[in-house]
């Protein structure tokens, strides 16, 4: 029984699912797993109705996380099934390829306020996102809250009482199921250039968080439960993280831009293997290297599962942003120019997500020409970041202020199940 995604969406309405849930829990006995992998149900003396395990799995694995949480109340069996690690991974495998399961987590603090708020909006369409939900965030008593990176529906978050706290609290949060845990404190202090990366190590079967800045690099393997310092940083290379919101994780490695200690205009693409915990370098094409010379705004991102690099150049009234994608990982000749945006109003562009039609969602400082003229007269006039596509704003109701965003996939993965709990 193999229905297409649209067909499932059509038949799995709330009434159908409610009736289906009632069928499975009505009768003399609670539905239980039998040795034959079918689900028998006896209602008085009626013939038994059998539901194949695969059919039930396929139906439930296509449902949104919120619906599944509601269906955990249908019966003890359904609660056990939906809570099972195998089912959670089956559900996430489907969600990764489902545009309706892609979400955007926004954290914002308005200039006249002193506290961050969190929102979640869909990424299923490039159209302006108005269907936005305000989230009840963990440790809400702490006013400063920022999502640093995401992987498999889990988000690494820092919270604190002051904006530039060198010792913030670190959380691992699943915004889809509203569950979080407090992570151990890193050894080194957080500085302005600190960036985080989060990925899954398929060799050890563990999630790892990498934290790097100009003074140190540390890694946290969740199963270990403590941070370790990483030595052997590439000689003669310093990290350049200003135009990267998080360390790009793809093909089992974290990536970011490095610059030569001897020639600051020369860039390289640094990699760090999550399994071997060794540094490496991804070759850049000659075109990219020439384009990067002397440019301050150079960054790395992952779009559609592919490693990307970007750069912005500008002088006078001209400003351009260019993005390249590595189609064949590790092969220098496979770098290809993906996008060029020429708009003097866009400054410090950071790629966030690529829609199915190829449209790019990005963060930027957007300063229209009329505002630029005012800025030239009033140097301290405030302006803030926005989320945009090339065609216009992505979230219209956001006002100027401190703004951060991370794309993630909905999942049922529990942070508490990944981290050792104190007895």
Short mmCIF file of C-alpha atoms in Angstrom, two decimals:
data_model
loop_
_atom_site.label_atom_id
_atom_site.label_comp_id
_atom_site.label_asym_id
_atom_site.label_seq_id
_atom_site.Cartn_x
_atom_site.Cartn_y
_atom_site.Cartn_z
CA UNK A 1 0.00 0.00 0.00
CA UNK A 2 1.90 3.01 -1.27
CA UNK A 3 0.00 6.28 -1.59
CA UNK A 4 1.53 9.48 -2.85
CA UNK A 5 2.05 12.34 -0.41
CA UNK A 6 -0.86 14.40 -1.80
CA UNK A 7 -3.21 11.41 -1.52
CA UNK A 8 -2.32 10.92 2.14
CA UNK A 9 -2.91 14.62 2.78
CA UNK A 10 -6.35 14.29 1.23
CA UNK A 11 -7.53 11.28 3.18
CA UNK A 12 -5.90 11.94 6.54
CA UNK A 13 -8.23 14.67 7.73
CA UNK A 14 -8.96 15.03 11.47
CA UNK A 15 -12.30 13.19 11.29
CA UNK A 16 -10.78 10.24 9.41
CA UNK A 17 -7.94 9.98 11.88
CA UNK A 18 -10.25 10.27 14.88
CA UNK A 19 -12.45 7.45 13.54
CA UNK A 20 -9.36 5.38 12.74
CA UNK A 21 -8.05 5.92 16.27
CA UNK A 22 -11.43 4.93 17.72
CA UNK A 23 -11.45 1.72 15.67
CA UNK A 24 -8.13 0.74 17.10
CA UNK A 25 -9.14 1.30 20.71
CA UNK A 26 -12.82 0.23 20.78
CA UNK A 27 -13.65 -3.21 22.10
CA UNK A 28 -12.85 -5.60 24.88
CA UNK A 29 -9.10 -5.35 24.73
CA UNK A 30 -6.44 -2.75 24.11
CA UNK A 31 -4.71 -3.05 20.74
CA UNK A 32 -1.41 -4.90 21.14
CA UNK A 33 1.37 -6.05 18.88
CA UNK A 34 1.09 -9.71 17.99
CA UNK A 35 3.83 -12.08 16.90
CA UNK A 36 2.44 -12.02 13.35
CA UNK A 37 2.92 -8.21 13.21
CA UNK A 38 -0.82 -7.56 12.81
CA UNK A 39 -3.12 -5.69 15.13
CA UNK A 40 -6.28 -7.71 16.01
CA UNK A 41 -9.38 -6.05 17.44
CA UNK A 42 -12.40 -7.98 18.74
CA UNK A 43 -15.60 -5.99 19.03
CA UNK A 44 -18.22 -8.22 20.71
CA UNK A 45 -18.54 -11.26 18.39
CA UNK A 46 -17.66 -9.43 15.16
CA UNK A 47 -14.92 -10.90 12.94
CA UNK A 48 -11.43 -9.64 13.84
CA UNK A 49 -10.10 -6.69 11.85
CA UNK A 50 -6.38 -6.81 11.15
CA UNK A 51 -4.16 -3.80 10.63
CA UNK A 52 -0.72 -4.49 9.22
CA UNK A 53 2.10 -2.87 11.17
CA UNK A 54 3.50 -1.35 7.99
CA UNK A 55 0.19 0.32 7.11
CA UNK A 56 -0.15 1.94 10.53
CA UNK A 57 3.50 3.04 10.46
CA UNK A 58 3.12 4.55 6.99
CA UNK A 59 -0.01 6.46 7.96
CA UNK A 60 1.38 7.88 11.18
CA UNK A 61 4.83 8.66 9.80
CA UNK A 62 3.26 11.12 7.36
CA UNK A 63 1.51 13.20 10.00
CA UNK A 64 2.73 16.52 11.43
CA UNK A 65 4.41 16.44 14.83
CA UNK A 66 1.57 18.33 16.52
CA UNK A 67 -1.01 15.78 15.29
CA UNK A 68 1.12 12.88 16.47
CA UNK A 69 1.39 14.42 19.93
CA UNK A 70 -2.40 14.56 20.05
CA UNK A 71 -2.65 10.95 18.90
CA UNK A 72 -0.41 9.74 21.72
CA UNK A 73 -3.53 10.12 23.85
CA UNK A 74 -5.55 7.70 21.69
CA UNK A 75 -4.25 4.61 23.48
CA UNK A 76 -1.30 3.21 25.38
CA UNK A 77 -0.30 1.34 22.25
CA UNK A 78 -0.26 4.44 20.07
CA UNK A 79 1.66 6.33 22.75
CA UNK A 80 4.27 3.54 22.81
CA UNK A 81 4.42 3.39 19.00
CA UNK A 82 4.86 7.13 18.50
CA UNK A 83 7.42 7.28 21.33
CA UNK A 84 9.48 4.42 19.89
CA UNK A 85 12.95 5.52 18.60
CA UNK A 86 12.51 3.51 15.38
CA UNK A 87 9.24 5.27 14.59
CA UNK A 88 10.76 8.68 15.37
CA UNK A 89 13.53 8.08 12.85
CA UNK A 90 11.07 6.75 10.25
CA UNK A 91 8.96 9.87 10.74
CA UNK A 92 12.01 12.15 10.43
CA UNK A 93 13.21 10.37 7.27
CA UNK A 94 9.90 11.23 5.67
CA UNK A 95 9.87 14.78 7.08
CA UNK A 96 13.28 15.59 5.57
CA UNK A 97 11.77 15.24 2.08
CA UNK A 98 8.49 16.94 2.92
CA UNK A 99 8.39 20.69 2.22
CA UNK A 100 5.49 21.04 4.69
CA UNK A 101 7.79 19.85 7.50
CA UNK A 102 10.37 22.59 6.91
CA UNK A 103 10.10 25.41 9.44
CA UNK A 104 11.85 28.67 10.20
CA UNK A 105 12.64 29.60 13.81
CA UNK A 106 12.84 33.35 14.39
CA UNK A 107 14.09 35.07 17.53
CA UNK A 108 13.59 38.81 17.73
CA UNK A 109 14.05 41.65 20.19
CA UNK A 110 12.52 45.03 19.37
CA UNK A 111 14.63 48.09 20.11
CA UNK A 112 12.17 49.46 22.66
CA UNK A 113 12.00 46.14 24.51
CA UNK A 114 14.53 44.23 26.55
CA UNK A 115 13.51 40.65 25.85
CA UNK A 116 13.62 38.24 22.92
CA UNK A 117 10.49 36.57 21.55
CA UNK A 118 10.46 33.37 19.47
CA UNK A 119 8.30 32.51 16.46
CA UNK A 120 7.93 29.60 14.07
CA UNK A 121 6.69 29.92 10.49
CA UNK A 122 6.37 27.45 7.60
CA UNK A 123 8.84 27.22 4.72
CA UNK A 124 6.49 25.33 2.43
CA UNK A 125 6.06 28.33 0.14
CA UNK A 126 8.19 31.24 -1.00
CA UNK A 127 5.19 33.48 -0.47
CA UNK A 128 5.28 35.92 2.43
CA UNK A 129 5.05 33.99 5.72
CA UNK A 130 2.06 35.25 7.70
CA UNK A 131 1.02 31.91 9.22
CA UNK A 132 3.37 32.37 12.15
CA UNK A 133 3.13 30.90 15.64
CA UNK A 134 4.60 32.50 18.73
CA UNK A 135 6.47 29.91 20.81
CA UNK A 136 6.71 29.48 24.55
CA UNK A 137 10.46 29.24 24.85
CA UNK A 138 12.44 27.47 27.59
CA UNK A 139 13.95 29.50 30.44
CA UNK A 140 11.64 32.37 29.56
CA UNK A 141 12.80 34.23 32.69
CA UNK A 142 16.08 34.91 30.87
CA UNK A 143 15.47 37.85 28.49
CA UNK A 144 18.20 37.09 25.95
CA UNK A 145 17.62 34.03 23.79
CA UNK A 146 19.31 33.11 20.52
CA UNK A 147 19.21 30.02 18.29
CA UNK A 148 22.78 29.26 17.17
CA UNK A 149 22.41 26.19 14.89
CA UNK A 150 20.08 23.27 14.16
CA UNK A 151 20.20 19.60 13.16
CA UNK A 152 17.46 16.97 12.82
CA UNK A 153 14.83 19.22 14.39
CA UNK A 154 17.03 20.04 17.40
CA UNK A 155 18.27 23.57 18.03
CA UNK A 156 21.28 24.73 20.05
CA UNK A 157 20.24 27.83 21.99
CA UNK A 158 22.05 30.26 24.30
CA UNK A 159 20.16 32.22 26.97
CA UNK A 160 21.37 34.87 29.39
CA UNK A 161 20.43 37.89 31.48
CA UNK A 162 22.52 40.29 29.41
CA UNK A 163 23.15 40.49 25.67
CA UNK A 164 26.91 39.91 25.65
CA UNK A 165 27.18 37.47 28.56
CA UNK A 166 30.52 35.60 28.19
CA UNK A 167 29.03 32.66 30.11
CA UNK A 168 25.52 32.08 28.70
CA UNK A 169 23.43 29.01 29.47
CA UNK A 170 23.41 26.47 26.62
CA UNK A 171 20.24 24.56 25.78
CA UNK A 172 19.31 21.79 23.36
CA UNK A 173 15.71 22.47 22.31
CA UNK A 174 13.19 20.72 20.08
CA UNK A 175 10.67 23.50 19.33
CA UNK A 176 8.28 21.03 17.65
CA UNK A 177 7.67 19.00 20.83
CA UNK A 178 8.52 21.86 23.25
CA UNK A 179 11.23 19.86 25.03
CA UNK A 180 14.67 21.07 26.10
CA UNK A 181 17.65 20.21 28.28
CA UNK A 182 20.43 22.31 29.76
CA UNK A 183 23.85 21.49 28.32
CA UNK A 184 27.17 21.64 30.19
CA UNK A 185 28.98 24.98 30.19
CA UNK A 186 31.95 25.23 27.78
CA UNK A 187 35.38 25.87 29.27
CA UNK A 188 36.13 29.08 27.36
CA UNK A 189 34.14 32.29 27.39
CA UNK A 190 31.92 33.31 24.49
CA UNK A 191 33.21 36.21 22.41
CA UNK A 192 31.65 38.17 19.54
CA UNK A 193 33.11 35.89 16.87
CA UNK A 194 32.00 32.62 18.51
CA UNK A 195 30.10 30.33 16.12
CA UNK A 196 28.47 26.94 16.64
CA UNK A 197 27.91 23.90 14.47
CA UNK A 198 25.70 20.89 15.18
CA UNK A 199 25.71 17.53 13.42
CA UNK A 200 25.22 13.78 13.67
CA UNK A 201 28.24 11.47 13.73
CA UNK A 202 27.14 8.32 11.91
CA UNK A 203 30.26 6.43 13.03
CA UNK A 204 29.73 6.85 16.77
CA UNK A 205 25.95 7.21 16.52
CA UNK A 206 26.09 10.46 18.48
CA UNK A 207 25.27 14.13 18.01
CA UNK A 208 28.13 16.62 18.41
CA UNK A 209 28.30 20.39 18.87
CA UNK A 210 31.39 22.27 17.69
CA UNK A 211 32.11 25.71 19.14
CA UNK A 212 34.89 27.83 17.70
CA UNK A 213 36.15 31.39 17.93
CA UNK A 214 39.39 33.30 17.57
CA UNK A 215 40.80 31.96 20.85
CA UNK A 216 39.70 28.31 21.13
CA UNK A 217 37.75 25.39 19.66
CA UNK A 218 35.71 22.94 21.76
CA UNK A 219 33.48 19.97 20.97
CA UNK A 220 30.64 18.39 22.94
CA UNK A 221 29.62 14.79 22.19
CA UNK A 222 26.20 14.42 23.77
CA UNK A 223 26.83 10.83 24.93
CA UNK A 224 29.99 11.96 26.74
CA UNK A 225 28.29 14.89 28.42
CA UNK A 226 31.30 17.25 28.56
CA UNK A 227 33.22 19.68 26.34
CA UNK A 228 36.72 18.88 25.09
CA UNK A 229 39.25 21.32 23.66
CA UNK A 230 40.43 20.68 20.11
CA UNK A 231 44.09 21.30 19.34
CA UNK A 232 46.06 21.19 16.09
CA UNK A 233 44.34 24.15 14.45
CA UNK A 234 45.67 24.64 10.88
CA UNK A 235 48.96 26.51 11.08
CA UNK A 236 48.96 30.01 9.64
CA UNK A 237 45.14 30.13 9.34
CA UNK A 238 42.78 32.22 11.45
CA UNK A 239 39.02 31.84 11.46
CA UNK A 240 36.92 34.42 9.62
CA UNK A 241 33.40 34.01 10.99
CA UNK A 242 31.80 37.45 10.72
CA UNK A 243 29.66 36.56 7.67
CA UNK A 244 28.72 33.05 8.81
CA UNK A 245 25.73 32.58 11.13
CA UNK A 246 26.64 28.95 11.99
CA UNK A 247 29.25 26.40 10.96
CA UNK A 248 28.03 24.63 7.82
CA UNK A 249 27.60 20.87 8.43
CA UNK A 250 27.51 18.59 5.40
CA UNK A 251 29.19 15.31 4.36
CA UNK A 252 30.19 14.56 7.94
CA UNK A 253 32.19 17.76 8.44
CA UNK A 254 31.82 21.33 9.68
CA UNK A 255 32.98 24.14 7.39
CA UNK A 256 33.90 27.81 7.70
CA UNK A 257 36.12 30.44 6.10
CA UNK A 258 39.76 30.86 7.14
CA UNK A 259 42.22 33.59 6.27
CA UNK A 260 45.98 33.51 5.99
CA UNK A 261 47.89 34.99 8.93
CA UNK A 262 50.43 36.29 6.44
CA UNK A 263 48.13 37.56 3.65
CA UNK A 264 44.76 38.53 5.13
CA UNK A 265 43.21 38.92 1.67
CA UNK A 266 43.74 35.19 0.94
CA UNK A 267 40.84 32.92 1.97
CA UNK A 268 40.49 29.17 2.38
CA UNK A 269 37.58 26.83 3.16
CA UNK A 270 38.36 25.01 6.42
CA UNK A 271 36.72 21.67 7.24
CA UNK A 272 36.57 19.68 10.47
CA UNK A 273 35.57 16.00 10.41
CA UNK A 274 32.94 15.15 13.01
CA UNK A 275 34.10 11.51 13.29
CA UNK A 276 37.89 11.80 13.07
CA UNK A 277 37.96 15.28 14.66
CA UNK A 278 40.64 16.36 12.21
CA UNK A 279 41.01 19.59 10.25
CA UNK A 280 41.11 19.67 6.47
CA UNK A 281 40.58 22.02 3.56
CA UNK A 282 38.05 22.02 0.72
CA UNK A 283 39.57 23.37 -2.52
CA UNK A 284 38.00 26.53 -3.94
CA UNK A 285 37.92 27.32 -7.64
CA UNK A 286 40.21 30.00 -9.06
CA UNK A 287 37.17 32.15 -9.83
CA UNK A 288 36.07 32.10 -6.19
CA UNK A 289 39.57 32.75 -4.86
CA UNK A 290 39.92 35.79 -7.12
CA UNK A 291 36.48 37.02 -6.15
CA UNK A 292 37.27 36.66 -2.43
CA UNK A 293 40.49 38.71 -2.55
CA UNK A 294 40.12 41.71 -0.28
CA UNK A 295 36.47 40.99 0.55
CA UNK A 296 35.39 41.16 4.19
CA UNK A 297 31.93 39.64 3.78
CA UNK A 298 32.71 36.01 2.92
CA UNK A 299 30.62 33.17 4.35
CA UNK A 300 29.63 29.49 4.16
CA UNK A 301 26.21 27.83 4.24
CA UNK A 302 24.36 24.63 3.31
CA UNK A 303 21.48 24.80 0.83
CA UNK A 304 19.61 21.72 -0.42
CA UNK A 305 22.26 19.53 1.22
CA UNK A 306 25.10 21.14 -0.76
CA UNK A 307 28.01 23.25 0.52
CA UNK A 308 27.87 26.89 -0.58
CA UNK A 309 30.13 29.92 -0.26
CA UNK A 310 29.16 33.53 -0.75
CA UNK A 311 30.71 36.96 -0.99
CA UNK A 312 29.51 40.55 -1.18
CA UNK A 313 31.32 43.38 -2.90
CA UNK A 314 30.38 47.03 -3.15
CA UNK A 315 31.58 50.55 -3.61
CA UNK A 316 29.69 53.77 -4.08
CA UNK A 317 26.13 52.99 -5.20
CA UNK A 318 26.98 49.49 -6.47
CA UNK A 319 26.57 46.40 -4.32
CA UNK A 320 26.50 42.77 -5.45
CA UNK A 321 26.13 39.43 -3.70
CA UNK A 322 27.30 36.20 -5.29
CA UNK A 323 26.70 32.57 -4.24
CA UNK A 324 28.48 29.42 -5.43
CA UNK A 325 27.49 25.79 -4.81
CA UNK A 326 29.75 22.70 -4.64
CA UNK A 327 27.80 20.10 -6.64
CA UNK A 328 30.34 17.29 -6.18
CA UNK A 329 31.78 17.49 -2.66
CA UNK A 330 35.55 17.90 -2.55
CA UNK A 331 35.95 18.34 -6.32
CA UNK A 332 37.35 21.78 -7.16
CA UNK A 333 35.97 21.75 -10.70
CA UNK A 334 32.39 21.24 -9.50
CA UNK A 335 32.00 24.72 -8.00
CA UNK A 336 29.26 26.53 -9.89
CA UNK A 337 27.82 30.05 -9.60
CA UNK A 338 24.26 29.64 -8.32
CA UNK A 339 23.00 33.17 -7.76
CA UNK A 340 23.93 36.83 -8.19
CA UNK A 341 21.97 39.66 -6.58
CA UNK A 342 22.75 43.27 -7.47
CA UNK A 343 20.95 45.63 -5.12
CA UNK A 344 22.56 48.66 -3.41
CA UNK A 345 19.95 48.42 -0.62
CA UNK A 346 21.16 44.98 0.58
CA UNK A 347 24.05 44.76 3.04
CA UNK A 348 25.64 41.80 4.88
CA UNK A 349 23.57 39.05 3.30
CA UNK A 350 23.42 35.63 5.01
CA UNK A 351 21.73 32.70 3.14
CA UNK A 352 19.15 30.78 5.22
CA UNK A 353 17.09 28.47 2.97
CA UNK A 354 16.44 27.60 -0.67
CA UNK A 355 12.84 27.01 -1.76
CA UNK A 356 11.72 24.35 -4.24
CA UNK A 357 11.59 26.89 -7.07
CA UNK A 358 15.18 27.99 -6.40
CA UNK A 359 14.27 31.23 -4.60
CA UNK A 360 16.69 32.10 -1.79
CA UNK A 361 15.63 33.16 1.71
CA UNK A 362 18.28 35.31 3.34
CA UNK A 363 18.96 37.65 6.23
CA UNK A 364 20.35 41.06 5.41
CA UNK A 365 20.63 44.65 6.52
CA UNK A 366 18.20 46.32 4.12
CA UNK A 367 18.68 50.08 3.66
CA UNK A 368 16.63 51.63 0.82
CA UNK A 369 18.12 54.57 -1.04
CA UNK A 370 15.87 57.11 0.70
CA UNK A 371 17.08 55.86 4.10
CA UNK A 372 20.73 55.86 2.95
CA UNK A 373 20.47 59.57 2.21
CA UNK A 374 19.16 60.13 5.74
CA UNK A 375 21.92 57.97 7.17
CA UNK A 376 24.52 60.11 5.45
CA UNK A 377 23.20 63.06 7.46
CA UNK A 378 22.38 61.20 10.72
CA UNK A 379 25.09 58.66 11.35
CA UNK A 380 23.38 57.19 14.44
CA UNK A 381 19.99 56.52 12.84
CA UNK A 382 19.07 52.92 13.86
CA UNK A 383 18.41 50.26 11.25
CA UNK A 384 17.97 46.54 11.64
CA UNK A 385 18.06 43.25 9.81
CA UNK A 386 15.24 41.63 7.84
CA UNK A 387 14.47 38.30 6.21
CA UNK A 388 13.95 38.64 2.47
CA UNK A 389 13.93 36.89 -0.85
CA UNK A 390 15.02 38.56 -4.08
CA UNK A 391 11.36 39.48 -4.69
CA UNK A 392 10.65 41.13 -1.33
CA UNK A 393 10.17 40.71 2.45
CA UNK A 394 9.52 37.21 3.79
CA UNK A 395 7.88 38.21 7.09
CA UNK A 396 6.17 41.58 6.82
CA UNK A 397 5.25 42.12 10.48
CA UNK A 398 8.81 41.97 11.79
CA UNK A 399 10.10 45.34 12.89
CA UNK A 400 13.66 46.62 13.04
CA UNK A 401 15.66 45.20 15.91
CA UNK A 402 17.89 42.28 16.82
CA UNK A 403 16.83 39.39 14.60
CA UNK A 404 18.04 35.80 14.17
CA UNK A 405 16.67 32.83 12.26
CA UNK A 406 17.38 29.13 11.71
CA UNK A 407 15.71 26.73 9.27
CA UNK A 408 14.90 23.31 10.71
CA UNK A 409 12.90 20.15 9.99
CA UNK A 410 10.13 19.10 12.36
CA UNK A 411 11.01 15.99 14.32
CA UNK A 412 9.97 13.87 17.29
CA UNK A 413 13.55 13.42 18.53
CA UNK A 414 13.73 14.02 22.27
CA UNK A 415 16.72 16.02 23.59
CA UNK A 416 16.41 14.14 26.88
CA UNK A 417 16.93 10.80 25.12
CA UNK A 418 20.28 11.95 23.68
CA UNK A 419 21.97 13.30 26.76
CA UNK A 420 23.01 11.31 29.87
CA UNK A 421 20.70 12.12 32.75
CA UNK A 422 21.94 12.41 36.32
CA UNK A 423 20.64 9.62 38.53
#
